[in-house]
């Protein structure tokens, strides 16, 4: 079962990076609005 997670991260690594970048941009925008 643990191996499945490892393979998943390798296959979808690029997608995860894109999602994380989008979330960071959204969080940054929210913080800027609050300021």
PDB file of N, CA and C in Angstrom:
ATOM      1  N   UNK A   1       0.835  -1.203   0.000  1.00  0.00           N
ATOM      2  CA  UNK A   1       0.000   0.000   0.000  1.00  0.00           C
ATOM      3  C   UNK A   1       0.871   1.254   0.000  1.00  0.00           C
ATOM      4  N   UNK A   2       1.940   1.228   0.778  1.00  0.00           N
ATOM      5  CA  UNK A   2       2.821   2.389   0.843  1.00  0.00           C
ATOM      6  C   UNK A   2       3.476   2.666  -0.494  1.00  0.00           C
ATOM      7  N   UNK A   3       3.784   1.594  -1.233  1.00  0.00           N
ATOM      8  CA  UNK A   3       4.435   1.785  -2.526  1.00  0.00           C
ATOM      9  C   UNK A   3       3.507   2.529  -3.482  1.00  0.00           C
ATOM     10  N   UNK A   4       2.208   2.278  -3.368  1.00  0.00           N
ATOM     11  CA  UNK A   4       1.256   2.936  -4.266  1.00  0.00           C
ATOM     12  C   UNK A   4       1.341   4.452  -4.120  1.00  0.00           C
ATOM     13  N   UNK A   5       1.458   4.920  -2.886  1.00  0.00           N
ATOM     14  CA  UNK A   5       1.550   6.363  -2.654  1.00  0.00           C
ATOM     15  C   UNK A   5       2.810   6.916  -3.310  1.00  0.00           C
ATOM     16  N   UNK A   6       3.918   6.195  -3.197  1.00  0.00           N
ATOM     17  CA  UNK A   6       5.181   6.651  -3.772  1.00  0.00           C
ATOM     18  C   UNK A   6       5.071   6.775  -5.280  1.00  0.00           C
ATOM     19  N   UNK A   7       4.462   5.777  -5.909  1.00  0.00           N
ATOM     20  CA  UNK A   7       4.319   5.824  -7.362  1.00  0.00           C
ATOM     21  C   UNK A   7       3.407   6.976  -7.768  1.00  0.00           C
ATOM     22  N   UNK A   8       2.360   7.193  -7.001  1.00  0.00           N
ATOM     23  CA  UNK A   8       1.408   8.257  -7.318  1.00  0.00           C
ATOM     24  C   UNK A   8       2.074   9.617  -7.306  1.00  0.00           C
ATOM     25  N   UNK A   9       2.923   9.853  -6.300  1.00  0.00           N
ATOM     26  CA  UNK A   9       3.582  11.154  -6.197  1.00  0.00           C
ATOM     27  C   UNK A   9       4.507  11.364  -7.385  1.00  0.00           C
ATOM     28  N   UNK A  10       5.132  10.289  -7.856  1.00  0.00           N
ATOM     29  CA  UNK A  10       6.058  10.422  -8.988  1.00  0.00           C
ATOM     30  C   UNK A  10       5.282  10.737 -10.267  1.00  0.00           C
ATOM     31  N   UNK A  11       4.155  10.034 -10.455  1.00  0.00           N
ATOM     32  CA  UNK A  11       3.370  10.208 -11.678  1.00  0.00           C
ATOM     33  C   UNK A  11       2.703  11.577 -11.721  1.00  0.00           C
ATOM     34  N   UNK A  12       2.107  11.966 -10.591  1.00  0.00           N
ATOM     35  CA  UNK A  12       1.357  13.225 -10.555  1.00  0.00           C
ATOM     36  C   UNK A  12       2.159  14.363  -9.922  1.00  0.00           C
ATOM     37  N   UNK A  13       3.461  14.193  -9.828  1.00  0.00           N
ATOM     38  CA  UNK A  13       4.296  15.216  -9.199  1.00  0.00           C
ATOM     39  C   UNK A  13       4.125  16.575  -9.862  1.00  0.00           C
ATOM     40  N   UNK A  14       4.143  16.588 -11.211  1.00  0.00           N
ATOM     41  CA  UNK A  14       4.039  17.867 -11.919  1.00  0.00           C
ATOM     42  C   UNK A  14       2.695  18.524 -11.633  1.00  0.00           C
ATOM     43  N   UNK A  15       1.623  17.732 -11.640  1.00  0.00           N
ATOM     44  CA  UNK A  15       0.294  18.292 -11.376  1.00  0.00           C
ATOM     45  C   UNK A  15       0.223  18.864  -9.966  1.00  0.00           C
ATOM     46  N   UNK A  16       0.810  18.141  -9.000  1.00  0.00           N
ATOM     47  CA  UNK A  16       0.777  18.604  -7.607  1.00  0.00           C
ATOM     48  C   UNK A  16       1.498  19.943  -7.495  1.00  0.00           C
ATOM     49  N   UNK A  17       2.620  20.075  -8.197  1.00  0.00           N
ATOM     50  CA  UNK A  17       3.378  21.340  -8.140  1.00  0.00           C
ATOM     51  C   UNK A  17       2.513  22.473  -8.673  1.00  0.00           C
ATOM     52  N   UNK A  18       1.808  22.230  -9.775  1.00  0.00           N
ATOM     53  CA  UNK A  18       0.955  23.273 -10.355  1.00  0.00           C
ATOM     54  C   UNK A  18      -0.131  23.670  -9.363  1.00  0.00           C
ATOM     55  N   UNK A  19      -0.750  22.668  -8.728  1.00  0.00           N
ATOM     56  CA  UNK A  19      -1.829  22.947  -7.768  1.00  0.00           C
ATOM     57  C   UNK A  19      -1.286  23.743  -6.588  1.00  0.00           C
ATOM     58  N   UNK A  20      -0.109  23.345  -6.091  1.00  0.00           N
ATOM     59  CA  UNK A  20       0.484  24.057  -4.945  1.00  0.00           C
ATOM     60  C   UNK A  20       0.783  25.502  -5.331  1.00  0.00           C
ATOM     61  N   UNK A  21       1.311  25.711  -6.543  1.00  0.00           N
ATOM     62  CA  UNK A  21       1.623  27.082  -6.982  1.00  0.00           C
ATOM     63  C   UNK A  21       0.346  27.908  -7.031  1.00  0.00           C
ATOM     64  N   UNK A  22      -0.737  27.314  -7.552  1.00  0.00           N
ATOM     65  CA  UNK A  22      -2.008  28.043  -7.632  1.00  0.00           C
ATOM     66  C   UNK A  22      -2.497  28.401  -6.236  1.00  0.00           C
ATOM     67  N   UNK A  23      -2.398  27.448  -5.298  1.00  0.00           N
ATOM     68  CA  UNK A  23      -2.861  27.700  -3.924  1.00  0.00           C
ATOM     69  C   UNK A  23      -2.037  28.800  -3.288  1.00  0.00           C
ATOM     70  N   UNK A  24      -0.719  28.786  -3.519  1.00  0.00           N
ATOM     71  CA  UNK A  24       0.157  29.819  -2.941  1.00  0.00           C
ATOM     72  C   UNK A  24      -0.248  31.187  -3.481  1.00  0.00           C
ATOM     73  N   UNK A  25      -0.523  31.248  -4.788  1.00  0.00           N
ATOM     74  CA  UNK A  25      -0.919  32.527  -5.390  1.00  0.00           C
ATOM     75  C   UNK A  25      -2.231  33.000  -4.782  1.00  0.00           C
ATOM     76  N   UNK A  26      -3.179  32.069  -4.586  1.00  0.00           N
ATOM     77  CA  UNK A  26      -4.475  32.438  -4.006  1.00  0.00           C
ATOM     78  C   UNK A  26      -4.299  32.938  -2.577  1.00  0.00           C
ATOM     79  N   UNK A  27      -3.475  32.225  -1.790  1.00  0.00           N
ATOM     80  CA  UNK A  27      -3.243  32.640  -0.397  1.00  0.00           C
ATOM     81  C   UNK A  27      -2.576  34.010  -0.369  1.00  0.00           C
ATOM     82  N   UNK A  28      -1.626  34.242  -1.250  1.00  0.00           N
ATOM     83  CA  UNK A  28      -0.930  35.525  -1.291  1.00  0.00           C
ATOM     84  C   UNK A  28      -1.928  36.636  -1.609  1.00  0.00           C
ATOM     85  N   UNK A  29      -2.845  36.378  -2.531  1.00  0.00           N
ATOM     86  CA  UNK A  29      -3.841  37.381  -2.901  1.00  0.00           C
ATOM     87  C   UNK A  29      -4.737  37.695  -1.706  1.00  0.00           C
ATOM     88  N   UNK A  30      -5.137  36.651  -0.974  1.00  0.00           N
ATOM     89  CA  UNK A  30      -5.998  36.871   0.196  1.00  0.00           C
ATOM     90  C   UNK A  30      -5.265  37.691   1.247  1.00  0.00           C
ATOM     91  N   UNK A  31      -3.994  37.377   1.471  1.00  0.00           N
ATOM     92  CA  UNK A  31      -3.215  38.119   2.475  1.00  0.00           C
ATOM     93  C   UNK A  31      -3.081  39.579   2.051  1.00  0.00           C
ATOM     94  N   UNK A  32      -2.870  39.806   0.759  1.00  0.00           N
ATOM     95  CA  UNK A  32      -2.717  41.184   0.279  1.00  0.00           C
ATOM     96  C   UNK A  32      -4.025  41.949   0.471  1.00  0.00           C
ATOM     97  N   UNK A  33      -5.151  41.279   0.267  1.00  0.00           N
ATOM     98  CA  UNK A  33      -6.441  41.948   0.434  1.00  0.00           C
ATOM     99  C   UNK A  33      -6.650  42.334   1.897  1.00  0.00           C
ATOM    100  N   UNK A  34      -6.281  41.431   2.810  1.00  0.00           N
ATOM    101  CA  UNK A  34      -6.467  41.709   4.240  1.00  0.00           C
ATOM    102  C   UNK A  34      -5.625  42.903   4.661  1.00  0.00           C
ATOM    103  N   UNK A  35      -4.422  43.014   4.108  1.00  0.00           N
ATOM    104  CA  UNK A  35      -3.549  44.140   4.450  1.00  0.00           C
ATOM    105  C   UNK A  35      -4.161  45.418   3.887  1.00  0.00           C
TER     106      UNK A  35
END
